Amino acid sequence: MDLSRKDMLGIIDLSREEIDLILDTAESFKEISTRKIKKVPTLRGKTVITLFFEASTRTRTSFEIAAKRLSADTINISASTSSVVKGETLIDTAKNLESMNPDIIIIRHSAAGAAHILSGLLEQSIINAGDGAHEHPTQALLDMLTIREKRGAMEGLKIAIVGDIAHSRVARSNIYGLTKMGADVAICGPAMMIPRDIDQMGVSVYYKMEDAIRNADVVMMLRMQLERQERNLFPSLREYANHFSLNRDNINLAKDDVLVMHPGPINRGVEITPEIADGPHSVILEQVTNGVAVRMALLYLLSGGRK
Amino acid sequence: MKEKKVVMDAGEIERSLTRIAYEILERNKGTDNLTIIGIRKGGIFLSERLREKISAIEGTDIMSGTLDITLYRDDVLTTSKRPAIEKTYIPFPLDHKKVVIVDDVLFTGRTIRAAMDALMDFGRPELIQLAVLIDRGHRELPIRADFIGKSLPSSLWENISVNLTDSRNTDEVVIEES
Amino acid sequence: MKLILKGGRVIDPSQNIDTVMDILIEDGKISRMEKNISISEADSKDNIEIFDLKNKMITPGFIDMHTHLREPGFEYKETIRTGSEAAVVGGFTSIACMANTDPVNDNRSVTEFIHKQARLAAMANVYPIAAVSKGQDGKVLTEFGDLKDAGAVAFSDDGNPVTDSGLMRHALEYACSFDMPVISHCEDTGLSSGGLMNEGIISTQLGLPGIPGIAEDIMVIRDISLAGFTKTRVHIAHVSTAGSVQAVREAKSAGINVTAETAPHYFTLTDEALKEFSTNFKMYPPLRGSDDVEAIKKGLRDGAIDAIASDHAPHSPIEKDVEFEYAANGIIGLETSLALSLRLVHDGILTINQLVEKMSVNPANILKIKKGSLKTGSDADITVIDMNKIWTVDADKFRSKGRNCPFNDWEFKGKAVMTIVGGDVRYADSEL
């Protein structure tokens, strides 16, 4: 098995075997981060650029740590400090970066399809670190790694994804990944946050939290971002919290050993109450640890040896 | 026609390992700080057997681990496929340890170079020694083994495979033209 | 100077003609049309040009009633010269251009400017469509009478819907007194705002905000209601949905004076084409689902849809080589529209006669221009088509300045090989 692709644009492109390969590799990479010297020489002399047009300390840091633990040189470019603010187009930015001969470019952008533009334009490997509401493949991979570690496999698990599905790239990537891996995915949120025809992606749709999380093996809560709601889709955070937060009452509807996940950053008291976020079911911090391993695995699998 | 020849059978392998176990103990004056690390994949079975033998001889358990050297290989990014990464398991620091690394066949020496680099990331061993079942020559780096089961001069176009099994009685080393 | 077109199959639905005939053109007009016009009979040889058009089709000049020529204001995207040159290469002898220029064509001087530039370009006939409202901002009507005097043929705020139903009512009523059509861009902005593509499984997968088909349907139904109520007529631009087709069909059978056009991409492509985020598939209205595509074809066949227009919308790479959500809407169409429409004929959905109606006779009738016919004495605006010519689209060779073409590298069967405007051969394929 080989990951014979130049880029990682989305989970939609991956086969089940490829997902397994990435997760297997990531599992092996986890150990490196526990060593005294947390670094292997594999990507020595390689240059990894993180090109972030959207603020994200967490994802950028995770990629940077992953690259550094593989001995790659990392350059971080964020929209606030780059030429982007001077009105340069994405394509010009990309061509400029290409002229500096990097090996891998990791891009996050508020526009869906931004990573596809780079992919078509550049010879370098492109990793999508989130494009608009489209995909966030490394988040889904780290989520799948976490579930697989805890439950052995995803086949047959009932997994509820709750929140603003319409604006969530995390939800989309996870829907692609989890359904490919044989999980039974339920999505849930207020009706205006459930995009049209999403049932055709192989998920069941619920509008009530209780229905979605009943007997769930995993509950994945999404970050509620009112600022993403153009035209006041939802009345208030208070109203949202009253109906769509995971709390100590409704969590009892899920399986006793339910895993509680969240891509972060958490809005405590909005989509999840503090006692659940910090409680025994929560694997939120393990997701973060696995994020580094998954990103190391991807950087490794996408490096060198092609053409 | 491919010629296939058994150069070591199960009995020979067993006797070699027993000798190597004694040699390791003799050279290191017992088991104090002795650690055995098997190199994936060929060295895993051998290191486990050596550990068992040494424990049986001395009546004390010794520390052991497994090492995947892929990420330290000098050709890791130049092969057409990315080699699979297996788990490394060395759950203790190697500072002040006498480390015996174990592999099945010593050939160019590049794997051992990678293994030594990797081990240095787990601490500062007092010394590193190398045990191999077969030394087939053709070194490309200035590396030699401390403990050798059998020296087997070979041609570059020959393949040597060490086939070990759980049941042990079908163990063999075969040489064939590639 | 005289022209004789010999041996072509003449198709003129306005006279119910479909037969092999020769056509004699004199002084820019069609002077005779009969079997075997002999040369000696016509005139001395040095004053006459003869084209052997055996196995070609000769039709009234095609009319593209919905284009954007970008001049004045956006000359880097297209000019009246380049746009009308693209038109004749694409087989169009006449084009109507929308008012969303800068300044907007909402007053006599812009309309006159367009006419002047078109005369200087001397390619296709260009008919300006003036804005319904000043600045196309949907508040105050433009001076319909003055604009008609200046040479406007219709009114449209195309690009923007007229959201105020009261204003739309007044526009329909007032335009009626000048016997001019109002062309409505139907879009309920409350439903479409923020949308980037058709709403459905593809938009959900891509994470792009959707524009539901009903955003169009609702406004089509509103405009039909207004036309019925005021006993006026309305023309629906770029129909893209099954709902709109059905609404227009029902309105027509109820006797309401409504006409409709669609564009070739709406019967050729679906929103599936957006999966790679190519901005050359981004347009308004957006590409819809396969049910809509089938409904459009059916509407063309049964007459619910009267016309095919390109909605030629050139943009430069500045607007298109960007992230999908920042990209401008629209694709060019003048040089592919006929070939895409001929596919309907090859596929047996339309007869060639019906196609000539949709692309020549009906647009002329809707715009009330004296075109779309080969009657003796009419302007010699003629399109010659080779139905079997195989060609491949190379957008880099287009006469339009626009390269925003989703059909690049497509292979087509059928092409305009000669375009005659006012008796003047403005385009001829190198093979002729």
JSON list of N, CA and C in Angstrom, two decimals, chain A residues 12 53 89-91 109-114 116-117 131-135 166 172 176 195-201 230-231, chain C residues 189-194 199-209 212 275-277 279 318 320-326:
[
{"chain": "A", "resi": 12, "resn": "ILE", "atom": "N", "xyz": [-12.49, 13.06, 0.60]},
{"chain": "A", "resi": 12, "resn": "ILE", "atom": "CA", "xyz": [-13.33, 12.51, -0.47]},
{"chain": "A", "resi": 12, "resn": "ILE", "atom": "C", "xyz": [-12.49, 11.71, -1.46]},
{"chain": "A", "resi": 53, "resn": "PHE", "atom": "N", "xyz": [-4.25, 31.73, 5.59]},
{"chain": "A", "resi": 53, "resn": "PHE", "atom": "CA", "xyz": [-5.01, 32.94, 5.32]},
{"chain": "A", "resi": 53, "resn": "PHE", "atom": "C", "xyz": [-6.10, 33.15, 6.38]},
{"chain": "A", "resi": 89, "resn": "THR", "atom": "N", "xyz": [-2.86, 38.37, -5.40]},
{"chain": "A", "resi": 89, "resn": "THR", "atom": "CA", "xyz": [-3.79, 37.26, -5.55]},
{"chain": "A", "resi": 89, "resn": "THR", "atom": "C", "xyz": [-3.17, 35.99, -4.99]},
{"chain": "A", "resi": 90, "resn": "LEU", "atom": "N", "xyz": [-4.04, 35.03, -4.71]},
{"chain": "A", "resi": 90, "resn": "LEU", "atom": "CA", "xyz": [-3.57, 33.74, -4.21]},
{"chain": "A", "resi": 90, "resn": "LEU", "atom": "C", "xyz": [-2.59, 33.11, -5.20]},
{"chain": "A", "resi": 91, "resn": "ILE", "atom": "N", "xyz": [-2.91, 33.24, -6.48]},
{"chain": "A", "resi": 91, "resn": "ILE", "atom": "CA", "xyz": [-2.06, 32.62, -7.50]},
{"chain": "A", "resi": 91, "resn": "ILE", "atom": "C", "xyz": [-0.69, 33.27, -7.53]},
{"chain": "A", "resi": 109, "resn": "HIS", "atom": "N", "xyz": [-7.40, 28.41, 4.17]},
{"chain": "A", "resi": 109, "resn": "HIS", "atom": "CA", "xyz": [-8.01, 29.57, 3.50]},
{"chain": "A", "resi": 109, "resn": "HIS", "atom": "C", "xyz": [-9.50, 29.58, 3.79]},
{"chain": "A", "resi": 110, "resn": "SER", "atom": "N", "xyz": [-10.05, 30.77, 3.85]},
{"chain": "A", "resi": 110, "resn": "SER", "atom": "CA", "xyz": [-11.50, 30.87, 4.12]},
{"chain": "A", "resi": 110, "resn": "SER", "atom": "C", "xyz": [-12.33, 30.48, 2.90]},
{"chain": "A", "resi": 111, "resn": "ALA", "atom": "N", "xyz": [-11.70, 30.40, 1.74]},
{"chain": "A", "resi": 111, "resn": "ALA", "atom": "CA", "xyz": [-12.46, 30.09, 0.52]},
{"chain": "A", "resi": 111, "resn": "ALA", "atom": "C", "xyz": [-12.36, 28.60, 0.19]},
{"chain": "A", "resi": 112, "resn": "ALA", "atom": "N", "xyz": [-13.51, 27.97, 0.02]},
{"chain": "A", "resi": 112, "resn": "ALA", "atom": "CA", "xyz": [-13.52, 26.57, -0.42]},
{"chain": "A", "resi": 112, "resn": "ALA", "atom": "C", "xyz": [-12.81, 26.46, -1.76]},
{"chain": "A", "resi": 113, "resn": "GLY", "atom": "N", "xyz": [-11.98, 25.44, -1.90]},
{"chain": "A", "resi": 113, "resn": "GLY", "atom": "CA", "xyz": [-11.31, 25.21, -3.18]},
{"chain": "A", "resi": 113, "resn": "GLY", "atom": "C", "xyz": [-9.95, 25.89, -3.29]},
{"chain": "A", "resi": 114, "resn": "ALA", "atom": "N", "xyz": [-9.54, 26.65, -2.27]},
{"chain": "A", "resi": 114, "resn": "ALA", "atom": "CA", "xyz": [-8.25, 27.35, -2.36]},
{"chain": "A", "resi": 114, "resn": "ALA", "atom": "C", "xyz": [-7.09, 26.37, -2.53]},
{"chain": "A", "resi": 116, "resn": "HIS", "atom": "N", "xyz": [-7.25, 23.52, -3.93]},
{"chain": "A", "resi": 116, "resn": "HIS", "atom": "CA", "xyz": [-7.32, 22.98, -5.29]},
{"chain": "A", "resi": 116, "resn": "HIS", "atom": "C", "xyz": [-6.61, 23.89, -6.28]},
{"chain": "A", "resi": 117, "resn": "ILE", "atom": "N", "xyz": [-6.72, 25.20, -6.06]},
{"chain": "A", "resi": 117, "resn": "ILE", "atom": "CA", "xyz": [-6.04, 26.14, -6.96]},
{"chain": "A", "resi": 117, "resn": "ILE", "atom": "C", "xyz": [-4.54, 25.89, -6.90]},
{"chain": "A", "resi": 131, "resn": "ASP", "atom": "N", "xyz": [-10.28, 24.49, 4.00]},
{"chain": "A", "resi": 131, "resn": "ASP", "atom": "CA", "xyz": [-10.67, 25.46, 2.97]},
{"chain": "A", "resi": 131, "resn": "ASP", "atom": "C", "xyz": [-12.16, 25.76, 3.10]},
{"chain": "A", "resi": 132, "resn": "GLY", "atom": "N", "xyz": [-12.44, 26.94, 3.60]},
{"chain": "A", "resi": 132, "resn": "GLY", "atom": "CA", "xyz": [-13.83, 27.35, 3.75]},
{"chain": "A", "resi": 132, "resn": "GLY", "atom": "C", "xyz": [-14.62, 26.32, 4.53]},
{"chain": "A", "resi": 133, "resn": "ALA", "atom": "N", "xyz": [-15.81, 26.03, 4.04]},
{"chain": "A", "resi": 133, "resn": "ALA", "atom": "CA", "xyz": [-16.65, 25.02, 4.68]},
{"chain": "A", "resi": 133, "resn": "ALA", "atom": "C", "xyz": [-16.50, 23.68, 3.95]},
{"chain": "A", "resi": 134, "resn": "HIS", "atom": "N", "xyz": [-15.43, 23.53, 3.20]},
{"chain": "A", "resi": 134, "resn": "HIS", "atom": "CA", "xyz": [-15.30, 22.36, 2.32]},
{"chain": "A", "resi": 134, "resn": "HIS", "atom": "C", "xyz": [-14.69, 21.16, 3.05]},
{"chain": "A", "resi": 135, "resn": "GLU", "atom": "N", "xyz": [-13.37, 21.17, 3.23]},
{"chain": "A", "resi": 135, "resn": "GLU", "atom": "CA", "xyz": [-12.74, 20.00, 3.86]},
{"chain": "A", "resi": 135, "resn": "GLU", "atom": "C", "xyz": [-11.63, 20.42, 4.82]},
{"chain": "A", "resi": 166, "resn": "ALA", "atom": "N", "xyz": [-23.60, 23.00, 8.22]},
{"chain": "A", "resi": 166, "resn": "ALA", "atom": "CA", "xyz": [-23.52, 23.74, 6.96]},
{"chain": "A", "resi": 166, "resn": "ALA", "atom": "C", "xyz": [-22.18, 24.45, 6.81]},
{"chain": "A", "resi": 172, "resn": "ARG", "atom": "N", "xyz": [-17.75, 17.79, 7.17]},
{"chain": "A", "resi": 172, "resn": "ARG", "atom": "CA", "xyz": [-17.71, 17.17, 5.83]},
{"chain": "A", "resi": 172, "resn": "ARG", "atom": "C", "xyz": [-16.60, 16.13, 5.74]},
{"chain": "A", "resi": 176, "resn": "TYR", "atom": "N", "xyz": [-17.14, 12.05, 5.15]},
{"chain": "A", "resi": 176, "resn": "TYR", "atom": "CA", "xyz": [-16.50, 11.24, 4.10]},
{"chain": "A", "resi": 176, "resn": "TYR", "atom": "C", "xyz": [-15.70, 10.10, 4.72]},
{"chain": "A", "resi": 195, "resn": "PRO", "atom": "N", "xyz": [-27.19, 21.38, 5.76]},
{"chain": "A", "resi": 195, "resn": "PRO", "atom": "CA", "xyz": [-27.25, 21.71, 4.32]},
{"chain": "A", "resi": 195, "resn": "PRO", "atom": "C", "xyz": [-28.14, 20.74, 3.55]},
{"chain": "A", "resi": 196, "resn": "ARG", "atom": "N", "xyz": [-28.66, 21.24, 2.46]},
{"chain": "A", "resi": 196, "resn": "ARG", "atom": "CA", "xyz": [-29.63, 20.51, 1.65]},
{"chain": "A", "resi": 196, "resn": "ARG", "atom": "C", "xyz": [-29.03, 19.20, 1.10]},
{"chain": "A", "resi": 197, "resn": "ASP", "atom": "N", "xyz": [-29.86, 18.18, 1.08]},
{"chain": "A", "resi": 197, "resn": "ASP", "atom": "CA", "xyz": [-29.51, 16.89, 0.46]},
{"chain": "A", "resi": 197, "resn": "ASP", "atom": "C", "xyz": [-28.34, 16.18, 1.13]},
{"chain": "A", "resi": 198, "resn": "ILE", "atom": "N", "xyz": [-28.02, 16.56, 2.37]},
{"chain": "A", "resi": 198, "resn": "ILE", "atom": "CA", "xyz": [-26.85, 15.96, 3.00]},
{"chain": "A", "resi": 198, "resn": "ILE", "atom": "C", "xyz": [-27.07, 14.47, 3.27]},
{"chain": "A", "resi": 199, "resn": "ASP", "atom": "N", "xyz": [-28.32, 14.05, 3.32]},
{"chain": "A", "resi": 199, "resn": "ASP", "atom": "CA", "xyz": [-28.58, 12.62, 3.51]},
{"chain": "A", "resi": 199, "resn": "ASP", "atom": "C", "xyz": [-27.99, 11.80, 2.36]},
{"chain": "A", "resi": 200, "resn": "GLN", "atom": "N", "xyz": [-27.80, 12.46, 1.21]},
{"chain": "A", "resi": 200, "resn": "GLN", "atom": "CA", "xyz": [-27.19, 11.74, 0.08]},
{"chain": "A", "resi": 200, "resn": "GLN", "atom": "C", "xyz": [-25.71, 11.45, 0.30]},
{"chain": "A", "resi": 201, "resn": "MET", "atom": "N", "xyz": [-25.15, 12.03, 1.37]},
{"chain": "A", "resi": 201, "resn": "MET", "atom": "CA", "xyz": [-23.77, 11.71, 1.71]},
{"chain": "A", "resi": 201, "resn": "MET", "atom": "C", "xyz": [-23.71, 10.48, 2.61]},
{"chain": "A", "resi": 230, "resn": "GLU", "atom": "N", "xyz": [-24.00, 34.26, 8.41]},
{"chain": "A", "resi": 230, "resn": "GLU", "atom": "CA", "xyz": [-24.44, 35.47, 7.72]},
{"chain": "A", "resi": 230, "resn": "GLU", "atom": "C", "xyz": [-25.97, 35.55, 7.87]},
{"chain": "A", "resi": 231, "resn": "ARG", "atom": "N", "xyz": [-26.45, 36.73, 7.93]},
{"chain": "A", "resi": 231, "resn": "ARG", "atom": "CA", "xyz": [-27.89, 36.98, 8.00]},
{"chain": "A", "resi": 231, "resn": "ARG", "atom": "C", "xyz": [-28.55, 36.28, 9.19]},
{"chain": "C", "resi": 189, "resn": "THR", "atom": "N", "xyz": [-33.46, 37.86, -4.17]},
{"chain": "C", "resi": 189, "resn": "THR", "atom": "CA", "xyz": [-32.17, 38.03, -3.50]},
{"chain": "C", "resi": 189, "resn": "THR", "atom": "C", "xyz": [-32.19, 37.58, -2.05]},
{"chain": "C", "resi": 190, "resn": "GLY", "atom": "N", "xyz": [-33.37, 37.55, -1.47]},
{"chain": "C", "resi": 190, "resn": "GLY", "atom": "CA", "xyz": [-33.45, 37.03, -0.09]},
{"chain": "C", "resi": 190, "resn": "GLY", "atom": "C", "xyz": [-33.05, 35.57, -0.04]},
{"chain": "C", "resi": 191, "resn": "LEU", "atom": "N", "xyz": [-33.36, 34.85, -1.12]},
{"chain": "C", "resi": 191, "resn": "LEU", "atom": "CA", "xyz": [-33.00, 33.43, -1.17]},
{"chain": "C", "resi": 191, "resn": "LEU", "atom": "C", "xyz": [-31.62, 33.19, -1.76]},
{"chain": "C", "resi": 192, "resn": "SER", "atom": "N", "xyz": [-31.17, 34.11, -2.60]},
{"chain": "C", "resi": 192, "resn": "SER", "atom": "CA", "xyz": [-29.92, 33.84, -3.32]},
{"chain": "C", "resi": 192, "resn": "SER", "atom": "C", "xyz": [-28.70, 34.48, -2.67]},
{"chain": "C", "resi": 193, "resn": "SER", "atom": "N", "xyz": [-28.92, 35.45, -1.79]},
{"chain": "C", "resi": 193, "resn": "SER", "atom": "CA", "xyz": [-27.79, 36.25, -1.33]},
{"chain": "C", "resi": 193, "resn": "SER", "atom": "C", "xyz": [-26.73, 35.38, -0.65]},
{"chain": "C", "resi": 194, "resn": "GLY", "atom": "N", "xyz": [-25.50, 35.65, -1.00]},
{"chain": "C", "resi": 194, "resn": "GLY", "atom": "CA", "xyz": [-24.39, 34.87, -0.45]},
{"chain": "C", "resi": 194, "resn": "GLY", "atom": "C", "xyz": [-24.16, 33.57, -1.20]},
{"chain": "C", "resi": 199, "resn": "GLU", "atom": "N", "xyz": [-28.03, 25.13, -5.18]},
{"chain": "C", "resi": 199, "resn": "GLU", "atom": "CA", "xyz": [-28.14, 24.47, -3.89]},
{"chain": "C", "resi": 199, "resn": "GLU", "atom": "C", "xyz": [-28.59, 23.03, -4.09]},
{"chain": "C", "resi": 200, "resn": "GLY", "atom": "N", "xyz": [-27.82, 22.11, -3.52]},
{"chain": "C", "resi": 200, "resn": "GLY", "atom": "CA", "xyz": [-28.14, 20.69, -3.67]},
{"chain": "C", "resi": 200, "resn": "GLY", "atom": "C", "xyz": [-26.99, 19.87, -3.12]},
{"chain": "C", "resi": 201, "resn": "ILE", "atom": "N", "xyz": [-26.94, 18.62, -3.49]},
{"chain": "C", "resi": 201, "resn": "ILE", "atom": "CA", "xyz": [-25.92, 17.74, -2.92]},
{"chain": "C", "resi": 201, "resn": "ILE", "atom": "C", "xyz": [-24.51, 18.23, -3.27]},
{"chain": "C", "resi": 202, "resn": "ILE", "atom": "N", "xyz": [-24.34, 18.80, -4.46]},
{"chain": "C", "resi": 202, "resn": "ILE", "atom": "CA", "xyz": [-22.97, 19.23, -4.83]},
{"chain": "C", "resi": 202, "resn": "ILE", "atom": "C", "xyz": [-22.54, 20.42, -3.97]},
{"chain": "C", "resi": 203, "resn": "SER", "atom": "N", "xyz": [-23.42, 21.40, -3.80]},
{"chain": "C", "resi": 203, "resn": "SER", "atom": "CA", "xyz": [-23.03, 22.55, -2.96]},
{"chain": "C", "resi": 203, "resn": "SER", "atom": "C", "xyz": [-22.79, 22.08, -1.53]},
{"chain": "C", "resi": 204, "resn": "THR", "atom": "N", "xyz": [-23.57, 21.12, -1.09]},
{"chain": "C", "resi": 204, "resn": "THR", "atom": "CA", "xyz": [-23.37, 20.59, 0.26]},
{"chain": "C", "resi": 204, "resn": "THR", "atom": "C", "xyz": [-22.01, 19.90, 0.37]},
{"chain": "C", "resi": 205, "resn": "GLN", "atom": "N", "xyz": [-21.66, 19.14, -0.65]},
{"chain": "C", "resi": 205, "resn": "GLN", "atom": "CA", "xyz": [-20.35, 18.46, -0.61]},
{"chain": "C", "resi": 205, "resn": "GLN", "atom": "C", "xyz": [-19.20, 19.46, -0.68]},
{"chain": "C", "resi": 206, "resn": "LEU", "atom": "N", "xyz": [-19.36, 20.47, -1.50]},
{"chain": "C", "resi": 206, "resn": "LEU", "atom": "CA", "xyz": [-18.26, 21.42, -1.69]},
{"chain": "C", "resi": 206, "resn": "LEU", "atom": "C", "xyz": [-18.20, 22.45, -0.57]},
{"chain": "C", "resi": 207, "resn": "GLY", "atom": "N", "xyz": [-19.24, 22.52, 0.25]},
{"chain": "C", "resi": 207, "resn": "GLY", "atom": "CA", "xyz": [-19.23, 23.52, 1.31]},
{"chain": "C", "resi": 207, "resn": "GLY", "atom": "C", "xyz": [-19.41, 24.93, 0.78]},
{"chain": "C", "resi": 208, "resn": "LEU", "atom": "N", "xyz": [-20.03, 25.04, -0.38]},
{"chain": "C", "resi": 208, "resn": "LEU", "atom": "CA", "xyz": [-20.30, 26.36, -0.94]},
{"chain": "C", "resi": 208, "resn": "LEU", "atom": "C", "xyz": [-21.75, 26.72, -0.69]},
{"chain": "C", "resi": 209, "resn": "PRO", "atom": "N", "xyz": [-22.01, 27.98, -0.31]},
{"chain": "C", "resi": 209, "resn": "PRO", "atom": "CA", "xyz": [-23.40, 28.38, -0.08]},
{"chain": "C", "resi": 209, "resn": "PRO", "atom": "C", "xyz": [-24.22, 28.23, -1.36]},
{"chain": "C", "resi": 212, "resn": "PRO", "atom": "N", "xyz": [-30.91, 28.32, -4.23]},
{"chain": "C", "resi": 212, "resn": "PRO", "atom": "CA", "xyz": [-31.95, 27.34, -4.60]},
{"chain": "C", "resi": 212, "resn": "PRO", "atom": "C", "xyz": [-32.62, 27.71, -5.91]},
{"chain": "C", "resi": 275, "resn": "LYS", "atom": "N", "xyz": [-17.17, 20.50, -9.39]},
{"chain": "C", "resi": 275, "resn": "LYS", "atom": "CA", "xyz": [-16.47, 19.73, -8.36]},
{"chain": "C", "resi": 275, "resn": "LYS", "atom": "C", "xyz": [-15.00, 20.07, -8.19]},
{"chain": "C", "resi": 276, "resn": "GLU", "atom": "N", "xyz": [-14.38, 20.57, -9.25]},
{"chain": "C", "resi": 276, "resn": "GLU", "atom": "CA", "xyz": [-12.97, 20.94, -9.12]},
{"chain": "C", "resi": 276, "resn": "GLU", "atom": "C", "xyz": [-12.81, 22.44, -8.87]},
{"chain": "C", "resi": 277, "resn": "PHE", "atom": "N", "xyz": [-13.90, 23.10, -8.56]},
{"chain": "C", "resi": 277, "resn": "PHE", "atom": "CA", "xyz": [-13.86, 24.53, -8.21]},
{"chain": "C", "resi": 277, "resn": "PHE", "atom": "C", "xyz": [-13.40, 25.42, -9.37]},
{"chain": "C", "resi": 279, "resn": "THR", "atom": "N", "xyz": [-13.51, 28.20, -11.87]},
{"chain": "C", "resi": 279, "resn": "THR", "atom": "CA", "xyz": [-14.34, 29.41, -11.93]},
{"chain": "C", "resi": 279, "resn": "THR", "atom": "C", "xyz": [-14.98, 29.59, -13.31]},
{"chain": "C", "resi": 318, "resn": "ILE", "atom": "N", "xyz": [-8.23, 38.63, -14.12]},
{"chain": "C", "resi": 318, "resn": "ILE", "atom": "CA", "xyz": [-8.29, 39.36, -12.84]},
{"chain": "C", "resi": 318, "resn": "ILE", "atom": "C", "xyz": [-9.53, 38.94, -12.06]},
{"chain": "C", "resi": 320, "resn": "LYS", "atom": "N", "xyz": [-11.28, 36.06, -12.81]},
{"chain": "C", "resi": 320, "resn": "LYS", "atom": "CA", "xyz": [-11.53, 34.62, -12.84]},
{"chain": "C", "resi": 320, "resn": "LYS", "atom": "C", "xyz": [-10.43, 33.77, -12.21]},
{"chain": "C", "resi": 321, "resn": "ASP", "atom": "N", "xyz": [-9.17, 34.24, -12.27]},
{"chain": "C", "resi": 321, "resn": "ASP", "atom": "CA", "xyz": [-8.10, 33.42, -11.71]},
{"chain": "C", "resi": 321, "resn": "ASP", "atom": "C", "xyz": [-7.94, 33.70, -10.22]},
{"chain": "C", "resi": 322, "resn": "VAL", "atom": "N", "xyz": [-9.01, 33.49, -9.51]},
{"chain": "C", "resi": 322, "resn": "VAL", "atom": "CA", "xyz": [-9.03, 33.75, -8.06]},
{"chain": "C", "resi": 322, "resn": "VAL", "atom": "C", "xyz": [-9.82, 32.63, -7.39]},
{"chain": "C", "resi": 323, "resn": "GLU", "atom": "N", "xyz": [-9.88, 32.68, -6.08]},
{"chain": "C", "resi": 323, "resn": "GLU", "atom": "CA", "xyz": [-10.65, 31.72, -5.33]},
{"chain": "C", "resi": 323, "resn": "GLU", "atom": "C", "xyz": [-12.09, 31.72, -5.84]},
{"chain": "C", "resi": 324, "resn": "PHE", "atom": "N", "xyz": [-12.72, 30.56, -5.81]},
{"chain": "C", "resi": 324, "resn": "PHE", "atom": "CA", "xyz": [-14.05, 30.42, -6.40]},
{"chain": "C", "resi": 324, "resn": "PHE", "atom": "C", "xyz": [-15.02, 31.46, -5.88]},
{"chain": "C", "resi": 325, "resn": "GLU", "atom": "N", "xyz": [-15.00, 31.68, -4.57]},
{"chain": "C", "resi": 325, "resn": "GLU", "atom": "CA", "xyz": [-16.02, 32.58, -4.04]},
{"chain": "C", "resi": 325, "resn": "GLU", "atom": "C", "xyz": [-15.78, 34.03, -4.41]},
{"chain": "C", "resi": 326, "resn": "TYR", "atom": "N", "xyz": [-14.54, 34.37, -4.76]},
{"chain": "C", "resi": 326, "resn": "TYR", "atom": "CA", "xyz": [-14.28, 35.75, -5.16]},
{"chain": "C", "resi": 326, "resn": "TYR", "atom": "C", "xyz": [-14.45, 35.95, -6.66]}
]
